[in-house]
mmCIF file of C-alpha atoms in Angstrom:
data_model
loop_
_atom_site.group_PDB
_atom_site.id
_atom_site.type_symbol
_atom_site.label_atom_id
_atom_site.label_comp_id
_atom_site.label_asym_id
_atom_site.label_seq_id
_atom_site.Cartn_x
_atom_site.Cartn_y
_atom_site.Cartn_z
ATOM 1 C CA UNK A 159 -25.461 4.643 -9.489
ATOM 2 C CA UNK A 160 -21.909 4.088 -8.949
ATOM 3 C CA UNK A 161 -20.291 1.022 -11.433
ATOM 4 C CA UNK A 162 -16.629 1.072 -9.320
ATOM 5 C CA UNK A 163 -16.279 -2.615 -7.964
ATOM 6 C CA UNK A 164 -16.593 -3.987 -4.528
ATOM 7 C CA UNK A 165 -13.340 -4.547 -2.869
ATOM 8 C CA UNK A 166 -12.570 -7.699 -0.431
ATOM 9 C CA UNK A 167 -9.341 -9.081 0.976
ATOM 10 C CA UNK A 168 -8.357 -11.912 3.098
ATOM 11 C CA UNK A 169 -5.094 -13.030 4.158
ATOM 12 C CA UNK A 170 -5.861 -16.083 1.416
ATOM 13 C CA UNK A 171 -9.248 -17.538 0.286
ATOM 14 C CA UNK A 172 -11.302 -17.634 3.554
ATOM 15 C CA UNK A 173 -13.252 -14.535 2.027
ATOM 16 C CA UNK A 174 -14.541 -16.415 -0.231
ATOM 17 C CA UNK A 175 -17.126 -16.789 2.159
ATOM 18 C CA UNK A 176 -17.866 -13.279 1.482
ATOM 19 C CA UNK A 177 -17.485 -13.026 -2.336
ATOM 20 C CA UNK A 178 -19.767 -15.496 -2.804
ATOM 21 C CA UNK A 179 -22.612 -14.193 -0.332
ATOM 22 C CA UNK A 180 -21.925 -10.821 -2.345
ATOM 23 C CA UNK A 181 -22.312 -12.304 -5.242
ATOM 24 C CA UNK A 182 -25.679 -13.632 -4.330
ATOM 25 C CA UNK A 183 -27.340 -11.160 -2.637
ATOM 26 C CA UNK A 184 -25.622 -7.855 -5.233
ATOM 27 C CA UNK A 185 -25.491 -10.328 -8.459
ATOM 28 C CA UNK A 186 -25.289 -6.690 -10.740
ATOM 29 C CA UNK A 187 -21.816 -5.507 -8.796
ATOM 30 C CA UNK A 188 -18.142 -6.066 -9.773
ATOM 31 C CA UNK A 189 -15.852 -7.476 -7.319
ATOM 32 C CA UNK A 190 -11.847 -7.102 -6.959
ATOM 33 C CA UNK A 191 -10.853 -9.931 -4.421
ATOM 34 C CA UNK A 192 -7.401 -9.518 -2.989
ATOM 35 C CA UNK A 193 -5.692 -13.109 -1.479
ATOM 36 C CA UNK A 194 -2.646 -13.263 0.573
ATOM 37 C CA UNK A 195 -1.879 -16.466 -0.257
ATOM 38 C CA UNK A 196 2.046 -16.071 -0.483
ATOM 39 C CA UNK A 197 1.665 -14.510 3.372
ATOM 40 C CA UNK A 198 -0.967 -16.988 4.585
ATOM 41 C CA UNK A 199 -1.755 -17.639 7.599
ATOM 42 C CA UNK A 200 -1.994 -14.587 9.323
ATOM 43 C CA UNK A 201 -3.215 -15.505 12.236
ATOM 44 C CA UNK A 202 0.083 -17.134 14.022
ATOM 45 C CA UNK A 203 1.874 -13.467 13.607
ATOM 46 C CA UNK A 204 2.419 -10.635 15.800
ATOM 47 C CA UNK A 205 -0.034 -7.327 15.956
ATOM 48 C CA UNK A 206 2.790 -5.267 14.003
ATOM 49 C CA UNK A 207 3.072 -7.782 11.101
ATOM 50 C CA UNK A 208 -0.964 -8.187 10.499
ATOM 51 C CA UNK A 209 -1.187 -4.160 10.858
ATOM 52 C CA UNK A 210 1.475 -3.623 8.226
ATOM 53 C CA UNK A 211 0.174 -6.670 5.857
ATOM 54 C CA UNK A 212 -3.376 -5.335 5.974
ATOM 55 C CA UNK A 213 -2.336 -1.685 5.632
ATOM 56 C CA UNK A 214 -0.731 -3.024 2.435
ATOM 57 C CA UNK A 215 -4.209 -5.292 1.032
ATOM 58 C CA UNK A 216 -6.391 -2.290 1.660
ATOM 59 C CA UNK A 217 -3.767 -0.176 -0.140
ATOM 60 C CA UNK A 218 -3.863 -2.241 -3.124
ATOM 61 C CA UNK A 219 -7.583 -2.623 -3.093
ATOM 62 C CA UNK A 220 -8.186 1.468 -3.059
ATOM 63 C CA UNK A 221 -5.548 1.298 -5.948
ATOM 64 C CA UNK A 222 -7.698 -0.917 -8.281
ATOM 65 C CA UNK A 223 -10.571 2.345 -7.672
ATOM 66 C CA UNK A 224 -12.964 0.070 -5.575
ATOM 67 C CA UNK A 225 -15.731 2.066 -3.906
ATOM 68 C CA UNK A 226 -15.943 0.523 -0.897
ATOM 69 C CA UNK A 227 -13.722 -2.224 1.055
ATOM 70 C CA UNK A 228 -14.762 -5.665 2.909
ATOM 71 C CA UNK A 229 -12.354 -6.481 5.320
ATOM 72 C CA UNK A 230 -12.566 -10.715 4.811
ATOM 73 C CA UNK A 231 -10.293 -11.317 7.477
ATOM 74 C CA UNK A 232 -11.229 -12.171 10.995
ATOM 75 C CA UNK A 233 -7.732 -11.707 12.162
ATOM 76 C CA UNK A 234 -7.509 -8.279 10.593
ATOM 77 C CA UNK A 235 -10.615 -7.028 11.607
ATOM 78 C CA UNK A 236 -9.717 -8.329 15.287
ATOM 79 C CA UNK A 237 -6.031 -6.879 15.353
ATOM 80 C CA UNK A 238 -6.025 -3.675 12.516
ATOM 81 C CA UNK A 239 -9.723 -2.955 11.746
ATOM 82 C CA UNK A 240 -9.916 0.002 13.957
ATOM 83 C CA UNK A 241 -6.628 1.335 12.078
ATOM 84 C CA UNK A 242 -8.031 0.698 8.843
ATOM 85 C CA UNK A 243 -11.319 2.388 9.405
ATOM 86 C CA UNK A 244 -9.780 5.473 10.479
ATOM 87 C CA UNK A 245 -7.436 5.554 7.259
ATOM 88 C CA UNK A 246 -10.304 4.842 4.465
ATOM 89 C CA UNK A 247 -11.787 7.604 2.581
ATOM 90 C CA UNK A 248 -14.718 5.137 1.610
ATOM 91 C CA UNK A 249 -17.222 2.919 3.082
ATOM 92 C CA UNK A 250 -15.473 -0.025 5.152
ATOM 93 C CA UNK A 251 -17.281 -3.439 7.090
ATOM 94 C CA UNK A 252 -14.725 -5.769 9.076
ATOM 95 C CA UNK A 253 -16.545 -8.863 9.899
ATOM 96 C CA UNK A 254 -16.443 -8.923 13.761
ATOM 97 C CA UNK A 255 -19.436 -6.736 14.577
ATOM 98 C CA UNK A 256 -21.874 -7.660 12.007
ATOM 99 C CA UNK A 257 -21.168 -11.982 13.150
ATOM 100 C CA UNK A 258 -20.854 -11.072 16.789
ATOM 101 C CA UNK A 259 -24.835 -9.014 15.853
ATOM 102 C CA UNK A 260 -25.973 -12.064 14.378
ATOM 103 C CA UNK A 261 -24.760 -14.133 16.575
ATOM 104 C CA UNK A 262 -26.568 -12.072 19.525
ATOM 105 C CA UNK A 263 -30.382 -12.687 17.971
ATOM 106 C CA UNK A 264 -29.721 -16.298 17.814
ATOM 107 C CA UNK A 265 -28.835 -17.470 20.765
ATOM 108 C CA UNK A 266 -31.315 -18.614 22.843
ATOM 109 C CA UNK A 267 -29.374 -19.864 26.062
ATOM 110 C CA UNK A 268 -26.945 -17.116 26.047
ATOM 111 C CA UNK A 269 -23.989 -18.977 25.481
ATOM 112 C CA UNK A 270 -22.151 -18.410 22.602
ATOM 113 C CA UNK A 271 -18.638 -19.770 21.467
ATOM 114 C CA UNK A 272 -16.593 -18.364 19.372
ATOM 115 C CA UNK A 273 -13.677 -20.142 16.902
ATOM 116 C CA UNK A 274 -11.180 -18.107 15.326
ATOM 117 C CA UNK A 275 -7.123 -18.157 14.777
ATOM 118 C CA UNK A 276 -5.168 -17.337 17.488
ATOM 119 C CA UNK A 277 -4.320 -13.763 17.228
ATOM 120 C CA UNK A 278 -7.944 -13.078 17.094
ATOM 121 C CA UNK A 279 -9.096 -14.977 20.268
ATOM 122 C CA UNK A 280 -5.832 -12.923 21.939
ATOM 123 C CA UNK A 281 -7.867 -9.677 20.804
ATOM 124 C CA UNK A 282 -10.536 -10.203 22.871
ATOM 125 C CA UNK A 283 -12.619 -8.179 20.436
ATOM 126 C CA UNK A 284 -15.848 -10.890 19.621
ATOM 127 C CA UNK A 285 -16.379 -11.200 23.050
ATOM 128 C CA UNK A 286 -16.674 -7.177 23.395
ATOM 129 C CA UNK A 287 -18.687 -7.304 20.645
ATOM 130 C CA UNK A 288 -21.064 -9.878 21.848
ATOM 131 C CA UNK A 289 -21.199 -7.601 25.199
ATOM 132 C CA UNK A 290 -22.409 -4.269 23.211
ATOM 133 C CA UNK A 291 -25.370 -6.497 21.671
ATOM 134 C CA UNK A 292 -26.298 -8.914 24.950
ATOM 135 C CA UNK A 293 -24.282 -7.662 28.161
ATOM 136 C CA UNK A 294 -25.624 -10.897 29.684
ATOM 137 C CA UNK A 295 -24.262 -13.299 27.093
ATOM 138 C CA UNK A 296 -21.648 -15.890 28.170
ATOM 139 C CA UNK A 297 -18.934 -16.481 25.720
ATOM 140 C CA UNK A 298 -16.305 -19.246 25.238
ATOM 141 C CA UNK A 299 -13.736 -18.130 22.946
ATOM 142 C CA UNK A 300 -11.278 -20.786 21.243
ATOM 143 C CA UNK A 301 -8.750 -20.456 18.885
ATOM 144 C CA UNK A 302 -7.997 -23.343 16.171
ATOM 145 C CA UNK A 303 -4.792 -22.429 14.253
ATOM 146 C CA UNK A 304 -4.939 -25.535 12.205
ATOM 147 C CA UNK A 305 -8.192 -24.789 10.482
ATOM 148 C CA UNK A 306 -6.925 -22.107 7.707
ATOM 149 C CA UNK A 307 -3.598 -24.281 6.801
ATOM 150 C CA UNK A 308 -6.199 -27.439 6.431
ATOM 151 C CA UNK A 309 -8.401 -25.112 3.992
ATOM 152 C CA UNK A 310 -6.011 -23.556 2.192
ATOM 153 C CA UNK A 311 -4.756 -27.486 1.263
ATOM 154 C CA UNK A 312 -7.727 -28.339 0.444
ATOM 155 C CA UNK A 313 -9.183 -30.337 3.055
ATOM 156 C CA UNK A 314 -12.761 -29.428 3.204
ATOM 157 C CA UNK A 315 -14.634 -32.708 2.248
ATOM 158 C CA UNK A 316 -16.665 -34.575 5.072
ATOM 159 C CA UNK A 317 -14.547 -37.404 5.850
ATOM 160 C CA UNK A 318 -11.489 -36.074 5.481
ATOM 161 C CA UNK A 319 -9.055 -37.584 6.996
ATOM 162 C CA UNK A 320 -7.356 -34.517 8.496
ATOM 163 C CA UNK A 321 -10.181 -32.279 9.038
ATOM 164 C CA UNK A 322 -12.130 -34.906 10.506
ATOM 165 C CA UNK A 323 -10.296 -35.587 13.384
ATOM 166 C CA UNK A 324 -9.505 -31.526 13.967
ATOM 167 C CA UNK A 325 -13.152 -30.603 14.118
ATOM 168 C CA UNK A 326 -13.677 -32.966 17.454
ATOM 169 C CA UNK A 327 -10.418 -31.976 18.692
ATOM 170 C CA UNK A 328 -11.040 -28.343 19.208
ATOM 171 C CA UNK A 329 -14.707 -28.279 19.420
ATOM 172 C CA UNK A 330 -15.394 -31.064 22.010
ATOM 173 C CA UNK A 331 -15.239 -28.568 25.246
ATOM 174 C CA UNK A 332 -17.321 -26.000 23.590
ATOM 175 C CA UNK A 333 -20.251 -28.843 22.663
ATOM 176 C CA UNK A 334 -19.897 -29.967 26.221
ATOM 177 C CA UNK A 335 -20.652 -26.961 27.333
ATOM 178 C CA UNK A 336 -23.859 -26.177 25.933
ATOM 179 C CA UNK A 337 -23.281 -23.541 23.417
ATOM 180 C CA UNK A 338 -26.369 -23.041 21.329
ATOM 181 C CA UNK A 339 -24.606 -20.803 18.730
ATOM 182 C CA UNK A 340 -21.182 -20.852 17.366
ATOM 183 C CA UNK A 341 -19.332 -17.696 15.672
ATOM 184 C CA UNK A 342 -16.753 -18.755 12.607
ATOM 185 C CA UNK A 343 -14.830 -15.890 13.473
ATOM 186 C CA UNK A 344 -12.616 -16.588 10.654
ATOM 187 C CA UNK A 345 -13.897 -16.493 7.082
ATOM 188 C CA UNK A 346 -11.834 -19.512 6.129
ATOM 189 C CA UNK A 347 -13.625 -21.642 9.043
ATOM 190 C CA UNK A 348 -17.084 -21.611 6.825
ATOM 191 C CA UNK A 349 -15.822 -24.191 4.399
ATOM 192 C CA UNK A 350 -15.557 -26.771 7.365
ATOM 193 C CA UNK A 351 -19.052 -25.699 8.249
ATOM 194 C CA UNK A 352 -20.582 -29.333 7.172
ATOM 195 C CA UNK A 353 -17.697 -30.993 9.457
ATOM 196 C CA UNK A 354 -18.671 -28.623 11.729
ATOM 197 C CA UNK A 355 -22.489 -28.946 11.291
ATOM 198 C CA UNK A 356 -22.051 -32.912 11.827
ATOM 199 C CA UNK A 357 -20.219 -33.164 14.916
ATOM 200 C CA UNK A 358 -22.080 -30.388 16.775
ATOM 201 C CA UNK A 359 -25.676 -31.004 16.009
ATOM 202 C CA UNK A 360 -28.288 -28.917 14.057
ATOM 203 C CA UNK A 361 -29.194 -27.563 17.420
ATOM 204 C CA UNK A 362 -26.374 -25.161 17.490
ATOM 205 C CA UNK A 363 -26.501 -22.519 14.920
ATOM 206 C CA UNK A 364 -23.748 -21.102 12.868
ATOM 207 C CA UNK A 365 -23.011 -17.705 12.271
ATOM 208 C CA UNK A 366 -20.567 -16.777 9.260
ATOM 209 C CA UNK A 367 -18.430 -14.269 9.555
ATOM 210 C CA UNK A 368 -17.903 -13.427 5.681
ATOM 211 C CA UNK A 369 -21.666 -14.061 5.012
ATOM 212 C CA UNK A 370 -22.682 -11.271 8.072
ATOM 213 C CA UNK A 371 -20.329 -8.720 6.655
ATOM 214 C CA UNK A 372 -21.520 -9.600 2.548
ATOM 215 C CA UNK A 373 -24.681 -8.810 4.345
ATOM 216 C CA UNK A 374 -23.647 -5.713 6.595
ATOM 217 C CA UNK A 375 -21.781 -3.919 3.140
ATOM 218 C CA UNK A 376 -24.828 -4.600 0.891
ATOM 219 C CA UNK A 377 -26.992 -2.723 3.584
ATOM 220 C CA UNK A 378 -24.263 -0.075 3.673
ATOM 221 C CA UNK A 379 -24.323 0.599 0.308
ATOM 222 C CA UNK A 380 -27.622 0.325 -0.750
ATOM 223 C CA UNK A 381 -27.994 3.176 2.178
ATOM 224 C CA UNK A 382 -25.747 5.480 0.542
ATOM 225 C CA UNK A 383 -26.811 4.796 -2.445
ATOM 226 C CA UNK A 384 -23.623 3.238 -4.026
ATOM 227 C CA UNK A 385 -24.797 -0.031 -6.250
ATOM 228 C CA UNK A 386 -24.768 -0.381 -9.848
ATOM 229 C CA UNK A 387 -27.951 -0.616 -10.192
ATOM 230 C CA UNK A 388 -27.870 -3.329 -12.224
ATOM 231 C CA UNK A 389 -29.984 -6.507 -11.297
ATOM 232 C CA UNK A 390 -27.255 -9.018 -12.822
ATOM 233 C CA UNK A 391 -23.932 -9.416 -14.671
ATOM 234 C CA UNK A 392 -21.242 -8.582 -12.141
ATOM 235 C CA UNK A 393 -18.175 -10.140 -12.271
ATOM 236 C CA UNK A 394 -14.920 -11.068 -10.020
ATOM 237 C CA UNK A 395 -11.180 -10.574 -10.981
ATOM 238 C CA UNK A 396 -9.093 -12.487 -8.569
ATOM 239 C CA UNK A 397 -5.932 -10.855 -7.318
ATOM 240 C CA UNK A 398 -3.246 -13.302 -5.085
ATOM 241 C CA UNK A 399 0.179 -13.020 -4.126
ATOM 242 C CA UNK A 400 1.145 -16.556 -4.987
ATOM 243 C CA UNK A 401 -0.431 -17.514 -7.889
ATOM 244 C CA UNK A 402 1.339 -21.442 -8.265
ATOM 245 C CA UNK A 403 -0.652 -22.094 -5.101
ATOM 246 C CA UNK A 404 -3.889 -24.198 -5.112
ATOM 247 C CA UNK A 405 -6.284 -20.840 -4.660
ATOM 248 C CA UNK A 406 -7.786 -21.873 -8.416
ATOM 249 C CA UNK A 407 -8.761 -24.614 -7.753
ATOM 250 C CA UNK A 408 -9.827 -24.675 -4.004
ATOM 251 C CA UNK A 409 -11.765 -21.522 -4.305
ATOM 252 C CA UNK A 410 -13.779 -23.039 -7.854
ATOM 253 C CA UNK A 411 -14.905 -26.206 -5.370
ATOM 254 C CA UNK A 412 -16.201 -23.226 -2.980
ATOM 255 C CA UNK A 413 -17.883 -20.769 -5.571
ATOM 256 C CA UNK A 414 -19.557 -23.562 -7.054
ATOM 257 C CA UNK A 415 -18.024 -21.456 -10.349
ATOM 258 C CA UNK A 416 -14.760 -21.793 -12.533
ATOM 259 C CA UNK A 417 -12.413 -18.789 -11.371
ATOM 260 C CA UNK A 418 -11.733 -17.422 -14.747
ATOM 261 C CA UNK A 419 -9.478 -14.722 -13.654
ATOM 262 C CA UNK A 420 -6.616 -14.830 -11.192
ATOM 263 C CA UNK A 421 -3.667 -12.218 -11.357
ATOM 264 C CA UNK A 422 -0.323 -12.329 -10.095
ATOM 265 C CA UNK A 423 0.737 -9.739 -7.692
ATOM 266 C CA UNK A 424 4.299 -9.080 -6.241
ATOM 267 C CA UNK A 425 4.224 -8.900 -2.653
ATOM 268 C CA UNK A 426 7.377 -6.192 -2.730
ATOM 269 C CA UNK A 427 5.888 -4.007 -4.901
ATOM 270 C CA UNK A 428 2.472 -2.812 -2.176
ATOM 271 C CA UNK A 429 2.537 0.199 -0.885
ATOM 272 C CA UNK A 430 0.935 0.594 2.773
ATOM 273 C CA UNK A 431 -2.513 2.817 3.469
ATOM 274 C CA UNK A 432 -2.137 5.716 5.216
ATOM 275 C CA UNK A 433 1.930 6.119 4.543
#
C-alpha cells in the first residue's frame, strides 16, 4: 500500500477531465491537482516555452511527494512528454497514447479525427499514435485554439452563445467527412462534449483524453502495486497559479462537487525538473 497522492497537472482546468475520472474509478486515493491558470493557454506558445512550463508543473508536483504523475495536458504530452518521461523517477501517463488506443478499438470505418490546440496538431504525435495501434487508419487532425479560452470563461452550457457557434465552425469539415470517432485531444475539450455530442451525432464516438489516461494510471498502478488500498475517502487539494481567476467556480460546475481547497502558488518561485 502506498498512501502518497496522485499527481495531475494541466496548463489550467482541462484535467479536470482526469481528476474526476480518477476520482471515480480510485475513490480511496488522494489527489494534488496542479492548474496553470496564470499561464493558460498553452497551446498558442512555442516548443521551448511549453517544455520549460511543464518541466516546472511536474517539478512542483514531485515536490508535494506524489507517487506518480498524470500529465493532463494534451499540449504537453504532444510537445514535452517524451522529456518528461525520461526525467521522472516515478510512474508517468501523458494522455496521447492511451486516447489515440481507445480511439483505435472504436472506430469502425477507420477514420478518425482528431481536435486539439494548435501546438499539438503541429506535433503530429496523435496521428503517430493512431498509426502504432491501426497502420491503416485515416486521420484528420484539426486544431481549435478557441476551445480552452471559451472553457476557461466558462462557456460550457448547450446554447451558449459563444460555444455554440465555435463547435460548427471547426467541426463542420471533419462531420462531412465521415469520421466515425473523434479524439478530444485536449483535456479541456471534454466539457464541450454535449455541444459536441449535438452537432455531430451519436454515431460518432468520443474519446477523452483525460478520462483514457485516469484510466491508463489506475491500470499502472494497480500493476505495481501502488494504491492506498482504501475503497473510499480520498480527497483533492487544488493547487493554481492564479487563484482570483474563475477555476473555483468553473471546475465545481464540472466535478459536480464544491472545490473546498484551492492554494495559491507563485509562478516565480518553481523550480524546473531535471535542472
Amino acid at each position: 500500500m502506498d498512501r502518497r497522492p496522485i499527481g495531475v497537472f494541466d496548463s489550467g482546468l482541462g484535467g479536470l477531465t482526469a481528476v474526476r475520472e480518477l476520482r471515480a474509478v480510485l475513490p480511496g486515493e488522494d489527489i494534488v491537482y496542479f492548474g496553470d491558470t496564470g499561464r493558460v493557454p498553452y497551446g498558442s506558445r512555442g516548443e521551448e516555452v511549453i517544455t520549460r512550463y511543464a518541466r516546472e508543473d511536474a517539478a512542483y508536483l514531485l515536490e508535494q511527494g506524489v507517487k506518480a504523475v498524470i500529465c493532463a495536458c494534451g499540449t504537453v504530452s504532444s510537445v514535452a512528454g517524451e522529456a518528461l518521461a525520461a526525467a521522472m523517477d516515478c510512474p508517468f501517463v501523458e494522455v496521447v497514447t492511451p486516447a489515440a488506443r481507445a480511439a483505435c478499438a472504436a472506430t469502425r470505418n477507420r477514420r478518425i479525427g482528431v481536435i486539439a490546440t494548435a501546438a499539438t496538431i503541429r506535433s503530429g504525435k496523435f496521428p503517430a499514435a493512431v498509426a502504432r495501434f491501426l497502420p491503416e487508419a485515416e486521420v484528420f487532425p484539426k486544431a481549435c485554439p478557441l476551445f480552452v479560452p471559451l472553457v476557461e470563461d466558462g462557456h460550457i452550457a448547450p446554447g451558449d452563445p459563444l460555444a455554440s457557434p465555435a463547435v460548427p465552425y471547426y467541426l463542420r469539415e471533419l462531420r462531412d467527412w465521415g469520421m466515425d470517432t473523434l479524439i478530444l485531444g485536449c483535456t479541456h475539450y471534454p466539457l464541450l462534449a454535449p455541444l459536441i455530442r449535438d452537432y455531430l451525432g451519436p454515431e460518432v464516438a468520443l474519446v477523452s483524453a483525460g478520462r483514457e489516461a485516469a484510466l491508463a494510471a489506475a491500470d499502472l498502478l494497480r500493476e505495481r502495486g501502488l494504491l492506498s488500498g482504501r475503497e473510499e475517502g480520498g480527497g483533492c487539494r487544488y493547487c493554481v497559479t492564479d487563484a482570483a481567476g474563475s477555476f473555483p467556480q468553473v471546475a465545481e460546475v464540472f466535478l459536480g462537487a464544491p472545490v473546498e481547497e484551492v492554494i495559491p502558488v507563485d509562478i516565480s518561485r518553481l523550480e524546473r525538473l531535471g535542472e
